């Protein structure tokens, strides 16, 4: 058996396996996280590199010393003598200072870099630059994209352009983008590795992500949080386009004959897998807000209306004000009337106090 393990065929096979693994790794021509096309993702990649290098300051000496000690004090080392044996040795002030000061300094440096980077790259924070070499113009208006994570596809609203798309999103190069994200049923995670870090989406709640794409191209977007059977196919295309190409892309969507209204959304929200790209030429006004507040269907009170009523004191307050609601059902229209009446009374009260 020892001769078998020392034979050349096994060693040759092992080296071939190692070479194949290296070839597969080097075949990845682009490590996206460390070489992205967007400034936010690039700065996040720099944080990864900086943290790794700082940790290597400790890791490399530890590994080197471990190997050196194993070699120096090996049993076959004839240079070892009884003079090297010190059973009573137990303390060295210099060694203790080296052992503890190094990691302490690394932790302080890592903490400072992480603290600064975390606040500068806060996804809710508007951009302060386009790229490392390009400043942000003062009069630039970010492109707003409203995102809804469905089962198992992505829906994108463009409120400024008045269109909507499924499983495809586009943005002009070097223009700030503000994503406003929610979910229809379950928690999910929106992730375009070339653009920025992942951001979670949750039903009834809205998260935000500020980012920019600096190079034209077609980039992969995905769901980064398991959400059921169709999770693996919950991908989309992110298109980085020039201003002219983006205008043509918007015109192409507007050329479609489909309209995204509440009835179309109710059909779209049904679970489906690996859906093709869809484009809607127009969108019903306020549809995203209804999705966010979970009141697309008729007869449902919107969450923000419900919270407004609760903030005023709930049912007991309404009864005291003579605004009794039906006990069996409260429609969205009724909730709007109640909130409007409460706002009117609050305005009157504020005017009387002046």
mmCIF file of N, CA and C in Angstrom, residues 1 10 15 17 23-24 27 41 54 87 130 135 174 192 197 199 237 271 276 280 291 301 318 324:
data_model
loop_
_atom_site.group_PDB
_atom_site.id
_atom_site.type_symbol
_atom_site.label_atom_id
_atom_site.label_comp_id
_atom_site.label_asym_id
_atom_site.label_seq_id
_atom_site.Cartn_x
_atom_site.Cartn_y
_atom_site.Cartn_z
ATOM 1 N N UNK A 1 0.812 -1.222 0.000
ATOM 2 C CA UNK A 1 0.000 0.000 0.000
ATOM 3 C C UNK A 1 0.843 1.268 0.000
ATOM 4 N N UNK A 10 -0.506 8.036 -9.373
ATOM 5 C CA UNK A 10 -1.362 8.757 -8.432
ATOM 6 C C UNK A 10 -0.915 10.204 -8.297
ATOM 7 N N UNK A 15 -1.777 15.930 -9.595
ATOM 8 C CA UNK A 15 -1.346 17.181 -10.217
ATOM 9 C C UNK A 15 -2.286 17.592 -11.340
ATOM 10 N N UNK A 17 -5.493 16.953 -11.419
ATOM 11 C CA UNK A 17 -6.691 17.481 -10.778
ATOM 12 C C UNK A 17 -6.478 18.909 -10.317
ATOM 13 N N UNK A 23 -7.256 25.790 -13.752
ATOM 14 C CA UNK A 23 -7.736 26.227 -15.060
ATOM 15 C C UNK A 23 -9.183 26.712 -14.987
ATOM 16 N N UNK A 24 -10.001 25.999 -14.202
ATOM 17 C CA UNK A 24 -11.393 26.425 -14.046
ATOM 18 C C UNK A 24 -11.485 27.780 -13.372
ATOM 19 N N UNK A 27 -10.288 30.441 -15.631
ATOM 20 C CA UNK A 27 -11.210 30.602 -16.736
ATOM 21 C C UNK A 27 -12.266 31.655 -16.454
ATOM 22 N N UNK A 41 -20.327 49.323 -6.267
ATOM 23 C CA UNK A 41 -19.800 47.961 -6.174
ATOM 24 C C UNK A 41 -18.275 47.958 -6.165
ATOM 25 N N UNK A 54 -5.181 43.523 5.314
ATOM 26 C CA UNK A 54 -4.912 43.770 6.732
ATOM 27 C C UNK A 54 -4.860 42.468 7.519
ATOM 28 N N UNK A 87 12.583 23.877 29.607
ATOM 29 C CA UNK A 87 11.281 23.506 30.177
ATOM 30 C C UNK A 87 10.730 24.529 31.161
ATOM 31 N N UNK A 130 -19.948 60.227 -9.219
ATOM 32 C CA UNK A 130 -20.295 59.270 -10.269
ATOM 33 C C UNK A 130 -19.283 58.137 -10.319
ATOM 34 N N UNK A 135 -17.020 63.727 -10.940
ATOM 35 C CA UNK A 135 -17.826 64.277 -9.860
ATOM 36 C C UNK A 135 -19.306 64.240 -10.229
ATOM 37 N N UNK A 174 -23.628 56.466 -16.086
ATOM 38 C CA UNK A 174 -23.193 57.648 -15.338
ATOM 39 C C UNK A 174 -24.349 58.530 -14.857
ATOM 40 N N UNK A 192 -27.536 42.995 -8.095
ATOM 41 C CA UNK A 192 -26.807 43.111 -9.364
ATOM 42 C C UNK A 192 -25.340 43.268 -8.985
ATOM 43 N N UNK A 197 -24.191 46.302 -3.730
ATOM 44 C CA UNK A 197 -24.483 45.163 -2.883
ATOM 45 C C UNK A 197 -25.961 44.825 -2.883
ATOM 46 N N UNK A 199 -29.777 44.195 -1.587
ATOM 47 C CA UNK A 199 -30.674 44.920 -0.703
ATOM 48 C C UNK A 199 -31.954 44.100 -0.575
ATOM 49 N N UNK A 237 -32.192 40.882 -16.465
ATOM 50 C CA UNK A 237 -31.104 41.581 -17.146
ATOM 51 C C UNK A 237 -31.079 43.045 -16.709
ATOM 52 N N UNK A 271 -47.839 32.995 -9.017
ATOM 53 C CA UNK A 271 -46.518 32.368 -9.126
ATOM 54 C C UNK A 271 -46.284 31.777 -10.515
ATOM 55 N N UNK A 276 -40.494 35.216 -19.485
ATOM 56 C CA UNK A 276 -39.784 36.043 -20.464
ATOM 57 C C UNK A 276 -39.920 37.526 -20.119
ATOM 58 N N UNK A 280 -44.633 47.064 -20.555
ATOM 59 C CA UNK A 280 -45.954 47.680 -20.488
ATOM 60 C C UNK A 280 -45.830 49.144 -20.889
ATOM 61 N N UNK A 291 -49.410 48.505 -4.353
ATOM 62 C CA UNK A 291 -48.652 47.263 -4.117
ATOM 63 C C UNK A 291 -47.904 47.358 -2.792
ATOM 64 N N UNK A 301 -58.253 47.792 2.789
ATOM 65 C CA UNK A 301 -57.763 49.076 3.291
ATOM 66 C C UNK A 301 -56.242 49.118 3.131
ATOM 67 N N UNK A 318 -62.530 57.092 16.497
ATOM 68 C CA UNK A 318 -63.449 57.367 15.401
ATOM 69 C C UNK A 318 -64.888 57.457 15.897
ATOM 70 N N UNK A 324 -68.206 56.383 12.561
ATOM 71 C CA UNK A 324 -68.312 54.944 12.774
ATOM 72 C C UNK A 324 -68.075 54.191 11.467
#
